[in-house]
């Protein structure tokens, strides 16, 4: 039995447990280390996702493990209407027909995941004793990882959660700010705390939306943060629109920027407004 897994799209939050659990079940875990096709008309994270899934499909995996980005919450108006955030499995099937069966798992870890882990184990092995042993061996890994460490800078950085958890994205932002003598401050609260912060701005259905708004609210109220950088991965109108709506509540300087574009002039202007 071979199960394909993807890196990115919040994999830092859930994949450590699931890879260990699958191996404890006696299942082969398959990753795809591939280069995305940058000619595709999607943002870089989606290009990477499509490349991995296409490679796993080509390798003939029996199942594909995918994260449930929204924890089962459905909303036709959420996620900036981004189909990759609203329903990852359905959108992948539309772009890559003929996918193997999908095992959808929570994109976060807690004791509540045990039930789903038992179901997945039974699907893969049809052996309750093996499932029980595998859970005993790996359930200690169900603790959520702490947020990545952040430089103690003066520019708060807001972006979709799947971007902020990508080390390449963080490095790119840090290098861009360093060229202007600035340091970033990435949100350093757990996801559930950021969602609580987001409710203080306005109410939305999807967890990733609330988390995005929570970054804005949290970073704006930090005294050390003197300006904000609101970053989108591509110029899809609904997602910047959500951030513009949040930005109307800001009193500190900010810039809304698109990943991959030239930020030089915008960062210089932000630095001046911050008085840095």
CSV table of C-alpha atoms in Angstrom, one decimal:
chain,number,residue,atom,x,y,z
A,1,UNK,CA,0.0,0.0,0.0
A,2,UNK,CA,1.4,3.4,-1.1
A,3,UNK,CA,0.1,6.8,0.1
A,4,UNK,CA,1.2,10.0,-1.5
A,5,UNK,CA,1.6,13.1,0.7
A,6,UNK,CA,2.1,16.8,-0.2
A,7,UNK,CA,4.3,19.4,1.2
A,8,UNK,CA,3.0,22.9,1.6
A,9,UNK,CA,-0.6,24.0,2.2
A,10,UNK,CA,-0.2,23.8,6.0
A,11,UNK,CA,1.8,20.5,5.9
A,12,UNK,CA,3.9,21.8,8.8
A,13,UNK,CA,0.8,21.6,11.0
A,14,UNK,CA,-0.3,18.0,10.4
A,15,UNK,CA,2.1,15.9,8.3
A,16,UNK,CA,4.6,14.9,11.0
A,17,UNK,CA,2.0,12.8,12.8
A,18,UNK,CA,0.4,11.4,9.7
A,19,UNK,CA,3.7,10.2,8.1
A,20,UNK,CA,4.8,8.5,11.3
A,21,UNK,CA,1.3,6.9,11.7
A,22,UNK,CA,1.2,5.6,8.2
A,23,UNK,CA,4.6,4.1,8.5
A,24,UNK,CA,3.6,2.5,11.8
A,25,UNK,CA,0.7,0.9,9.9
A,26,UNK,CA,3.2,-0.6,7.5
A,27,UNK,CA,2.2,1.8,4.7
A,28,UNK,CA,4.8,3.2,2.3
A,29,UNK,CA,4.7,7.1,2.4
A,30,UNK,CA,5.6,8.7,-1.0
A,31,UNK,CA,6.7,12.3,-1.4
A,32,UNK,CA,7.3,14.1,-4.7
A,33,UNK,CA,10.3,16.4,-4.9
A,34,UNK,CA,9.5,18.2,-8.1
A,35,UNK,CA,9.9,21.6,-9.6
A,36,UNK,CA,6.7,23.5,-10.3
A,37,UNK,CA,5.8,24.6,-13.8
A,38,UNK,CA,6.0,28.4,-13.5
A,39,UNK,CA,4.2,28.9,-16.8
A,40,UNK,CA,0.9,27.8,-15.3
A,41,UNK,CA,-1.6,30.7,-14.6
A,42,UNK,CA,-1.7,30.1,-10.8
A,43,UNK,CA,0.1,31.4,-7.8
A,44,UNK,CA,3.4,29.7,-6.8
A,45,UNK,CA,1.9,27.6,-4.0
A,46,UNK,CA,-0.7,26.2,-6.3
A,47,UNK,CA,1.9,25.5,-9.0
A,48,UNK,CA,3.9,23.6,-6.5
A,49,UNK,CA,0.8,21.7,-5.3
A,50,UNK,CA,-0.1,20.7,-8.9
A,51,UNK,CA,3.4,19.5,-9.7
A,52,UNK,CA,3.5,17.3,-6.6
A,53,UNK,CA,0.0,15.8,-7.1
A,54,UNK,CA,0.7,15.1,-10.8
A,55,UNK,CA,3.9,13.4,-9.9
A,56,UNK,CA,2.2,11.3,-7.3
A,57,UNK,CA,-0.5,10.3,-9.7
A,58,UNK,CA,2.2,9.3,-12.2
A,59,UNK,CA,3.9,7.1,-9.6
A,60,UNK,CA,0.7,5.2,-9.1
A,61,UNK,CA,0.1,5.8,-5.4
A,62,UNK,CA,-3.0,3.9,-4.0
A,63,UNK,CA,-4.2,6.9,-2.0
A,64,UNK,CA,-3.5,10.6,-1.8
A,65,UNK,CA,-3.5,12.2,1.7
A,66,UNK,CA,-4.9,15.8,1.5
A,67,UNK,CA,-5.5,18.4,4.3
A,68,UNK,CA,-8.9,19.7,5.1
A,69,UNK,CA,-7.9,23.3,5.2
A,70,UNK,CA,-11.2,24.5,6.7
A,71,UNK,CA,-11.9,21.8,9.3
A,72,UNK,CA,-15.1,20.8,7.7
A,73,UNK,CA,-16.5,24.3,7.6
A,74,UNK,CA,-18.2,25.2,4.3
A,75,UNK,CA,-18.9,28.7,3.0
A,76,UNK,CA,-19.7,29.9,-0.5
A,77,UNK,CA,-18.5,33.4,0.3
A,78,UNK,CA,-15.3,32.5,2.2
A,79,UNK,CA,-11.7,32.1,1.2
A,80,UNK,CA,-11.9,35.1,-1.0
A,81,UNK,CA,-13.8,32.6,-3.2
A,82,UNK,CA,-10.4,30.9,-3.9
A,83,UNK,CA,-11.3,27.3,-4.9
A,84,UNK,CA,-8.0,26.0,-3.6
A,85,UNK,CA,-9.0,27.2,-0.1
A,86,UNK,CA,-12.7,26.4,-0.3
A,87,UNK,CA,-12.4,22.7,-1.4
A,88,UNK,CA,-8.9,21.5,-2.2
A,89,UNK,CA,-9.9,18.0,-3.2
A,90,UNK,CA,-12.7,19.1,-5.6
A,91,UNK,CA,-10.5,21.7,-7.2
A,92,UNK,CA,-7.7,19.2,-7.7
A,93,UNK,CA,-10.1,16.7,-9.4
A,94,UNK,CA,-11.3,19.5,-11.7
A,95,UNK,CA,-7.7,20.3,-12.9
A,96,UNK,CA,-6.2,16.8,-12.6
A,97,UNK,CA,-8.9,14.2,-13.5
A,98,UNK,CA,-8.2,10.5,-12.6
A,99,UNK,CA,-6.7,11.2,-9.2
A,100,UNK,CA,-6.4,8.2,-6.8
A,101,UNK,CA,-8.8,8.0,-3.9
A,102,UNK,CA,-8.3,10.8,-1.4
A,103,UNK,CA,-7.8,10.5,2.4
A,104,UNK,CA,-8.9,13.8,3.8
A,105,UNK,CA,-7.4,14.6,7.2
A,106,UNK,CA,-7.5,17.7,9.5
A,107,UNK,CA,-4.9,20.3,8.8
A,108,UNK,CA,-4.2,20.6,12.5
A,109,UNK,CA,-3.2,18.2,15.3
A,110,UNK,CA,-5.1,17.5,18.6
A,111,UNK,CA,-6.5,14.5,20.4
A,112,UNK,CA,-9.7,15.0,18.3
A,113,UNK,CA,-7.7,13.7,15.3
A,114,UNK,CA,-7.5,10.2,16.8
A,115,UNK,CA,-11.0,9.3,15.5
A,116,UNK,CA,-10.1,10.2,11.9
A,117,UNK,CA,-6.7,8.4,12.3
A,118,UNK,CA,-8.6,5.2,13.3
A,119,UNK,CA,-10.8,5.5,10.3
A,120,UNK,CA,-7.9,6.0,7.9
A,121,UNK,CA,-6.0,3.1,9.4
A,122,UNK,CA,-9.0,0.8,9.0
A,123,UNK,CA,-9.4,1.8,5.3
A,124,UNK,CA,-5.7,1.1,4.6
A,125,UNK,CA,-5.2,-2.1,6.6
A,126,UNK,CA,-8.6,-3.6,7.5
A,127,UNK,CA,-6.8,-4.7,10.7
A,128,UNK,CA,-8.1,-3.2,14.0
A,129,UNK,CA,-5.2,-4.6,16.0
A,130,UNK,CA,-2.6,-3.1,13.7
A,131,UNK,CA,-4.5,0.2,13.8
A,132,UNK,CA,-4.5,0.2,17.6
A,133,UNK,CA,-0.8,-0.6,17.8
A,134,UNK,CA,0.0,2.2,15.4
A,135,UNK,CA,-2.0,4.7,17.3
A,136,UNK,CA,-0.3,3.8,20.6
A,137,UNK,CA,3.1,4.3,18.9
A,138,UNK,CA,2.3,7.7,17.4
A,139,UNK,CA,-0.4,9.5,19.4
A,140,UNK,CA,2.3,11.4,21.4
A,141,UNK,CA,2.9,13.3,18.1
A,142,UNK,CA,-0.6,14.8,18.1
A,143,UNK,CA,0.6,18.0,19.8
A,144,UNK,CA,0.5,21.0,17.4
A,145,UNK,CA,3.9,22.4,16.6
A,146,UNK,CA,4.7,25.9,18.0
A,147,UNK,CA,4.5,28.8,15.5
A,148,UNK,CA,7.8,29.4,13.7
A,149,UNK,CA,10.1,31.9,15.3
A,150,UNK,CA,10.1,35.5,14.0
A,151,UNK,CA,12.6,38.3,13.9
A,152,UNK,CA,11.6,41.0,16.3
A,153,UNK,CA,11.2,43.6,13.6
A,154,UNK,CA,9.0,46.6,13.1
A,155,UNK,CA,7.1,45.5,9.9
A,156,UNK,CA,4.2,43.2,10.6
A,157,UNK,CA,3.7,40.7,7.8
A,158,UNK,CA,0.3,39.4,6.9
A,159,UNK,CA,-0.4,36.6,4.3
A,160,UNK,CA,-2.5,33.5,3.8
A,161,UNK,CA,-1.5,30.9,6.4
A,162,UNK,CA,-0.2,28.5,3.8
A,163,UNK,CA,2.2,31.2,2.7
A,164,UNK,CA,3.4,32.2,6.1
A,165,UNK,CA,4.3,28.6,7.0
A,166,UNK,CA,6.6,28.4,3.9
A,167,UNK,CA,10.2,29.0,4.7
A,168,UNK,CA,10.9,30.2,1.2
A,169,UNK,CA,8.3,32.9,1.5
A,170,UNK,CA,9.6,34.1,4.8
A,171,UNK,CA,13.1,34.2,3.5
A,172,UNK,CA,12.0,36.2,0.4
A,173,UNK,CA,10.1,38.7,2.5
A,174,UNK,CA,13.0,39.1,5.0
A,175,UNK,CA,15.5,39.7,2.2
A,176,UNK,CA,13.2,42.3,0.5
A,177,UNK,CA,12.8,44.2,3.8
A,178,UNK,CA,16.5,43.9,4.6
A,179,UNK,CA,17.3,45.7,1.3
A,180,UNK,CA,15.6,48.8,3.0
A,181,UNK,CA,17.2,48.2,6.4
A,182,UNK,CA,13.9,46.8,7.8
A,183,UNK,CA,13.1,43.6,9.7
A,184,UNK,CA,9.8,41.6,9.6
A,185,UNK,CA,7.6,40.5,12.5
A,186,UNK,CA,5.7,37.4,11.4
A,187,UNK,CA,2.6,36.5,13.5
A,188,UNK,CA,3.7,34.3,16.4
A,189,UNK,CA,0.4,33.2,17.9
A,190,UNK,CA,-1.1,29.7,17.5
A,191,UNK,CA,-3.8,29.5,14.8
A,192,UNK,CA,-6.7,29.3,17.2
A,193,UNK,CA,-5.5,32.5,19.0
A,194,UNK,CA,-5.2,34.3,15.6
A,195,UNK,CA,-8.8,33.2,14.7
A,196,UNK,CA,-10.0,34.7,18.0
A,197,UNK,CA,-8.2,38.0,17.1
A,198,UNK,CA,-9.9,37.9,13.7
A,199,UNK,CA,-13.3,37.9,15.2
A,200,UNK,CA,-12.5,41.3,16.7
A,201,UNK,CA,-12.4,42.8,13.2
A,202,UNK,CA,-15.5,41.2,11.6
A,203,UNK,CA,-17.1,37.8,11.4
A,204,UNK,CA,-16.3,35.3,8.7
A,205,UNK,CA,-17.0,31.6,8.3
A,206,UNK,CA,-13.8,29.9,7.2
A,207,UNK,CA,-10.9,29.3,9.6
A,208,UNK,CA,-8.3,30.5,7.2
A,209,UNK,CA,-10.2,33.8,6.6
A,210,UNK,CA,-10.5,34.4,10.4
A,211,UNK,CA,-6.8,33.6,10.8
A,212,UNK,CA,-5.8,36.0,8.1
A,213,UNK,CA,-7.9,38.8,9.7
A,214,UNK,CA,-6.4,37.8,13.1
A,215,UNK,CA,-2.9,38.5,11.8
A,216,UNK,CA,-4.0,42.0,10.8
A,217,UNK,CA,-5.6,42.7,14.2
A,218,UNK,CA,-2.8,41.2,16.3
A,219,UNK,CA,0.1,42.8,14.5
A,220,UNK,CA,-1.6,46.2,14.4
A,221,UNK,CA,-2.0,46.3,18.1
A,222,UNK,CA,1.6,45.4,18.8
A,223,UNK,CA,3.6,48.4,20.0
A,224,UNK,CA,6.8,47.3,18.3
A,225,UNK,CA,5.1,47.0,14.9
A,226,UNK,CA,5.0,50.4,13.2
A,227,UNK,CA,3.8,49.4,9.8
A,228,UNK,CA,2.2,46.4,8.0
A,229,UNK,CA,2.9,44.5,4.9
A,230,UNK,CA,-0.2,42.7,3.5
A,231,UNK,CA,1.0,40.1,1.0
A,232,UNK,CA,-1.0,38.2,-1.6
A,233,UNK,CA,0.3,35.3,-3.6
A,234,UNK,CA,-1.3,36.5,-6.9
A,235,UNK,CA,-3.6,39.3,-8.0
A,236,UNK,CA,-6.8,37.4,-7.7
A,237,UNK,CA,-9.3,40.2,-6.9
A,238,UNK,CA,-11.3,38.6,-4.0
A,239,UNK,CA,-8.3,37.9,-1.7
A,240,UNK,CA,-6.8,41.4,-1.9
A,241,UNK,CA,-10.4,42.6,-1.4
A,242,UNK,CA,-10.6,40.9,1.9
A,243,UNK,CA,-7.4,42.5,3.0
A,244,UNK,CA,-8.4,45.9,1.8
A,245,UNK,CA,-11.6,45.6,3.9
A,246,UNK,CA,-9.5,44.8,6.9
A,247,UNK,CA,-7.0,47.6,6.2
A,248,UNK,CA,-9.8,50.2,6.5
A,249,UNK,CA,-9.5,49.6,10.2
A,250,UNK,CA,-5.8,50.4,10.3
A,251,UNK,CA,-4.2,53.5,11.6
A,252,UNK,CA,-0.6,52.4,11.0
A,253,UNK,CA,1.0,52.7,7.6
A,254,UNK,CA,0.6,49.6,5.4
A,255,UNK,CA,1.2,48.4,1.8
A,256,UNK,CA,-0.7,45.6,0.0
A,257,UNK,CA,1.8,43.8,-2.3
A,258,UNK,CA,1.7,40.9,-4.6
A,259,UNK,CA,4.4,38.1,-4.4
A,260,UNK,CA,6.7,38.1,-7.3
A,261,UNK,CA,6.4,41.8,-8.2
A,262,UNK,CA,9.0,44.6,-7.6
A,263,UNK,CA,8.4,45.9,-4.0
A,264,UNK,CA,11.3,48.4,-4.0
A,265,UNK,CA,9.3,51.6,-4.4
A,266,UNK,CA,6.5,50.5,-2.1
A,267,UNK,CA,9.0,49.5,0.7
A,268,UNK,CA,10.8,52.8,0.5
A,269,UNK,CA,7.5,54.7,0.8
A,270,UNK,CA,6.4,52.5,3.7
A,271,UNK,CA,9.7,53.1,5.5
A,272,UNK,CA,9.3,56.8,5.2
A,273,UNK,CA,5.8,56.7,6.5
A,274,UNK,CA,6.9,54.6,9.5
A,275,UNK,CA,9.6,57.2,10.2
A,276,UNK,CA,12.2,54.4,10.2
